[in-house]
Tab-separated table of C-alpha atoms in Angstrom:
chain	number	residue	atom	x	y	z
A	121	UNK	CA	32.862	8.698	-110.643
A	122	UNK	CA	29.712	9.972	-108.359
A	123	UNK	CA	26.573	10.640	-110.075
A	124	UNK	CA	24.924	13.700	-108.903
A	125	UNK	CA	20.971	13.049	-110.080
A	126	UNK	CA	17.900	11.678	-109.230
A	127	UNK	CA	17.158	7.647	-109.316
A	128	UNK	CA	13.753	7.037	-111.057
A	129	UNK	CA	12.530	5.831	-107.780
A	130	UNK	CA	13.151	9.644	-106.019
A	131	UNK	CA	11.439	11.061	-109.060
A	132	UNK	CA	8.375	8.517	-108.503
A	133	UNK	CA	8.186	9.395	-105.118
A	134	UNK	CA	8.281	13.018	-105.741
A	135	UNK	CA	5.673	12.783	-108.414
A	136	UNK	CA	3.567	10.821	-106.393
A	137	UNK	CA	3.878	13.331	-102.891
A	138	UNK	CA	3.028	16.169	-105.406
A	139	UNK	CA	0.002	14.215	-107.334
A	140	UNK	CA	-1.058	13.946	-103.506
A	141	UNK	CA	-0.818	17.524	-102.361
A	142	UNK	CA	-2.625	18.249	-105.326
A	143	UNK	CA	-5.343	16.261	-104.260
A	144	UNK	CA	-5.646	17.242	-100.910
A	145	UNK	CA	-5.712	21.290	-101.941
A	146	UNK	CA	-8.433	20.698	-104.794
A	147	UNK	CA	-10.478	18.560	-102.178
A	148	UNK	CA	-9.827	21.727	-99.838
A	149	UNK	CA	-10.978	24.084	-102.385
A	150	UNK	CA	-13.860	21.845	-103.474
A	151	UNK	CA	-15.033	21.382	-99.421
A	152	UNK	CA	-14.254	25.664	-99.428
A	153	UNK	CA	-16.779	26.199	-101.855
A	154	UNK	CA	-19.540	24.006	-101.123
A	155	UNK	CA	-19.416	25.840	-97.725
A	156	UNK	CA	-19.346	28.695	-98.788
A	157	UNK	CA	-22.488	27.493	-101.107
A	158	UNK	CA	-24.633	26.170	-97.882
A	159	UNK	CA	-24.008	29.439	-96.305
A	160	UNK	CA	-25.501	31.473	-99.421
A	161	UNK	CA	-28.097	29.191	-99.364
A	162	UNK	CA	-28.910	29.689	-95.550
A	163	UNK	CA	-28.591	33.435	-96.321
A	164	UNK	CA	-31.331	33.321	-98.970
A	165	UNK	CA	-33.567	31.328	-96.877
A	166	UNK	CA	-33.542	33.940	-94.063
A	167	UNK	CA	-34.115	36.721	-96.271
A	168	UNK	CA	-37.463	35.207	-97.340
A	169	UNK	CA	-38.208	34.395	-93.925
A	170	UNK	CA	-37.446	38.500	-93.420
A	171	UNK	CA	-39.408	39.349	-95.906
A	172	UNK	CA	-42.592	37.105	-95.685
A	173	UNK	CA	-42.428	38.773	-91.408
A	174	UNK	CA	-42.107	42.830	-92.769
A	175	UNK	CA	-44.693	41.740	-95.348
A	176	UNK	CA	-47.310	40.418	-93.097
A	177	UNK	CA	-46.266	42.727	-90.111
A	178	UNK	CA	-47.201	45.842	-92.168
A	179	UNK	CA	-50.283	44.333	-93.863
A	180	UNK	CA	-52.172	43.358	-90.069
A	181	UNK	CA	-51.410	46.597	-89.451
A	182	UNK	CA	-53.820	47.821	-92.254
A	183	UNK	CA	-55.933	44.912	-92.461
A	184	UNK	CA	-59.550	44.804	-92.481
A	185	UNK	CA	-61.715	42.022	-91.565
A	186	UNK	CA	-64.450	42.243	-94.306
A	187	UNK	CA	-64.292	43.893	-97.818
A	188	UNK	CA	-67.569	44.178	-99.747
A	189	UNK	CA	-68.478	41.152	-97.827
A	190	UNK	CA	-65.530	38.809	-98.692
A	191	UNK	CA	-63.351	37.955	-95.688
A	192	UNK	CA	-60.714	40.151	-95.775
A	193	UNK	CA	-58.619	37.643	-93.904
A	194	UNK	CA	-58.017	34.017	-94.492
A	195	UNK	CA	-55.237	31.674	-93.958
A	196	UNK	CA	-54.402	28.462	-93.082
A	197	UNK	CA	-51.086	26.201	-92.262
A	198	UNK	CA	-49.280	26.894	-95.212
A	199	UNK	CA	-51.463	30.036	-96.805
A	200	UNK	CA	-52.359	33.558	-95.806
A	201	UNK	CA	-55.166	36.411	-97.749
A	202	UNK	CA	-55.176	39.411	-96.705
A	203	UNK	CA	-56.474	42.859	-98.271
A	204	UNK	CA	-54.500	45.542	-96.639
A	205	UNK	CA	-55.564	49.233	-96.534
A	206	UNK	CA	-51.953	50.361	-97.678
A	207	UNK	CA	-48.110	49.855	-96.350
A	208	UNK	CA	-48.564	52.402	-93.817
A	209	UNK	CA	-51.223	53.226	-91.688
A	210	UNK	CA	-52.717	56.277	-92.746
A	211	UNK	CA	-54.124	59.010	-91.037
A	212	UNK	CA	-57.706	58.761	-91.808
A	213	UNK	CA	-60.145	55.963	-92.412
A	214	UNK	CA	-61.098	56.810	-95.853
A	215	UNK	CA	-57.733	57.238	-96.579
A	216	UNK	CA	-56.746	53.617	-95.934
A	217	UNK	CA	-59.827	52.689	-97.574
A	218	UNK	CA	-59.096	53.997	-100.482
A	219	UNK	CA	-55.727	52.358	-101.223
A	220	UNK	CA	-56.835	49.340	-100.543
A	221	UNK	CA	-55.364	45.630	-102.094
A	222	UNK	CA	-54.810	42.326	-101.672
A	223	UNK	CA	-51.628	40.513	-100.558
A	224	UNK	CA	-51.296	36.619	-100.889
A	225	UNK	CA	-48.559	34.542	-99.155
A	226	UNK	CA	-48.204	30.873	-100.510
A	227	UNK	CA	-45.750	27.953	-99.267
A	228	UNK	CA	-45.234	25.664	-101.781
A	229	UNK	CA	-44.330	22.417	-99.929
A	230	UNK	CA	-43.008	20.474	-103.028
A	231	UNK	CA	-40.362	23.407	-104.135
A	232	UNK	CA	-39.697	24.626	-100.944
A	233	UNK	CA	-40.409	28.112	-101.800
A	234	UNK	CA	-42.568	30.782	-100.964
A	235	UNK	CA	-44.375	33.836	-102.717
A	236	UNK	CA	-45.078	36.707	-101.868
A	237	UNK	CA	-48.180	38.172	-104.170
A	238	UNK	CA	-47.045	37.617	-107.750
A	239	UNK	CA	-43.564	37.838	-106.897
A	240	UNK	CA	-40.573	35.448	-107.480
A	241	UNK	CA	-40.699	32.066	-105.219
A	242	UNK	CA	-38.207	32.933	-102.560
A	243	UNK	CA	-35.919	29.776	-101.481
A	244	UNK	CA	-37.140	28.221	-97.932
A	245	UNK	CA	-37.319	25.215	-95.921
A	246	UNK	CA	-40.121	24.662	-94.020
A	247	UNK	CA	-42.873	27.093	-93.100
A	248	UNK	CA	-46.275	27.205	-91.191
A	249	UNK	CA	-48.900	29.605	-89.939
A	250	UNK	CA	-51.219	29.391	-86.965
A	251	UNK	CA	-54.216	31.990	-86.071
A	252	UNK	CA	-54.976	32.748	-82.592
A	253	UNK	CA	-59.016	33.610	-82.460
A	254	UNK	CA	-58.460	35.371	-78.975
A	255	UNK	CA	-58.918	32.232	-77.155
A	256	UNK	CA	-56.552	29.632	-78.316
A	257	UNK	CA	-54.226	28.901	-81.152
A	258	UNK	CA	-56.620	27.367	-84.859
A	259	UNK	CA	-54.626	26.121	-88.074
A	260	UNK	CA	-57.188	28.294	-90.541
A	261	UNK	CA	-58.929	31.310	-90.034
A	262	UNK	CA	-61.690	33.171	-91.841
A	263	UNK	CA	-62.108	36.192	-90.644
A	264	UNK	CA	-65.324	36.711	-92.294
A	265	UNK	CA	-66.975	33.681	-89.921
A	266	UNK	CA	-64.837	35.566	-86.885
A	267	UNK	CA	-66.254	38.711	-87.449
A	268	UNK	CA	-62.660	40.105	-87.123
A	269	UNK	CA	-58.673	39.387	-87.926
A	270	UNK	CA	-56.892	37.343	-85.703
A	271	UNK	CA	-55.531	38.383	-82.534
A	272	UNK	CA	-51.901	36.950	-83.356
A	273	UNK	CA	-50.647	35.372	-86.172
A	274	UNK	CA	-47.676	32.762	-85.527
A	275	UNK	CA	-45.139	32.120	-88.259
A	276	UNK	CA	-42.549	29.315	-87.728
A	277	UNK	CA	-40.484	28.796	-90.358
A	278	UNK	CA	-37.184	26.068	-90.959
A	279	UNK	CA	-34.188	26.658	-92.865
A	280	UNK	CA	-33.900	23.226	-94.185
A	281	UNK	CA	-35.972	20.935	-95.869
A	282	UNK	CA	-37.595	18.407	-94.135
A	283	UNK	CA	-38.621	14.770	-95.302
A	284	UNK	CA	-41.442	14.975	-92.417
A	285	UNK	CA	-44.103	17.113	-91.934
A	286	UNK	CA	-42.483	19.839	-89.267
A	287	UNK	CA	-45.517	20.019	-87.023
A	288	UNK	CA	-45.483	16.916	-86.102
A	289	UNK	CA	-41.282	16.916	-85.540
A	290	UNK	CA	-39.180	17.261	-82.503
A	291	UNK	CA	-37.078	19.790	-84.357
A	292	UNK	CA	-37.849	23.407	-83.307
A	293	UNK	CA	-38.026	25.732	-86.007
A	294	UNK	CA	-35.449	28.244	-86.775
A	295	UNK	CA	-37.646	31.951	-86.702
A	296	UNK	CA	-40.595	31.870	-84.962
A	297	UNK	CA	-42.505	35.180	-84.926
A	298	UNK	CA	-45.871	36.188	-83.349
A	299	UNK	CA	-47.229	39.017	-85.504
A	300	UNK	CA	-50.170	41.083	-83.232
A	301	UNK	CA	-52.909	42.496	-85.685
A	302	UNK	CA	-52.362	46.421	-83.893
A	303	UNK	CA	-54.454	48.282	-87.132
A	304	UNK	CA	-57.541	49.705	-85.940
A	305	UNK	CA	-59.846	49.398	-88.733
A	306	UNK	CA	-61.174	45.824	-88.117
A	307	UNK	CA	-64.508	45.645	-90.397
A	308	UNK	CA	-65.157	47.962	-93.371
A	309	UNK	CA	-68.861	49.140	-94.351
């Protein structure tokens, strides 16, 4: 008489080549997704980088260096105050004058994030500003003591978080932007 069935051992092995597979696709699928996670993340991270750049680009191009006698631009490595006329230049000077506000860009070291005025804290690694005064590149600026706004303002900014401080790294950053100050109204009565 021939048996036609499976020994217990051929089931074992089958079970244990399936248990396997198993593993290997939900390991896949796991790996998929945190990859797919990291590249959200990175996403995120850029967009606040984009939008801390647009932000400050279109503020220096309304700035002013003095309002009522407060500067009207102040920064240093990890902060920037600016009062802007309005988003867009306008056509006349009391017309900028008149719409004129304050914009505040913080970098909070300890969560990573930055915000933009009273906004939500936007996701980012690393970030730093630097003033250049005309003559050579300053890590604050007051443009009140200047007499006027910067002549460039340099934004470097890293996508990951980094356990030292990134100015004194190897690692270049990932965006690096000079913003020119090309607004015309530099002091205001």
């Amino acid at each position: 008489m021939i048996r036609r069935g499976f020994t217990l051992l051929e089931v074992l092995l089958a079970l244990g080549i399936l248990v396997a597979l198993l593993a290997v696709m939900s390991r896949f699928t796991w790996s998929l997704g945190q990859g797919q996670q990291r590249v959200l993340d990175r996403l995120d991270r850029q967009a606040a980088i984009d939008a801390v750049i647009d932000r400050m680009a279109i503020a220096l191009d309304t700035g002013a260096a003095s309002v009522a006698g407060e500067a009207g631009f102040s920064g240093d490595e990890t902060t920037v105050h600016l009062f802007a006329s309005q988003d867009r230049p306008a056509d006349s000077l009391e017309a900028a004058l008149g719409s004129r506000r304050s914009l505040d860009i913080r970098f909070d070291q300890e969560q990573h994030t930055v915000r933009i005025g009273g906004g939500e804290p936007l996701p980012i690694g690393d970030l730093r500003f630097r003033f250049h005064d005309g003559q050579q590149w300053q890590d604050s600026f007051d443009s009140l003591d200047a007499g006027a706004l910067p002549a460039a303002v340099l934004l470097e900014a890293w996508l990951q978080d980094s356990l030292i401080d990134p100015s004194e790294a190897d690692l270049p950053p990932d965006r690096r932007r000079v913003l020119t100050v090309a607004g015309i109204w530099r002091q205001t009565p």
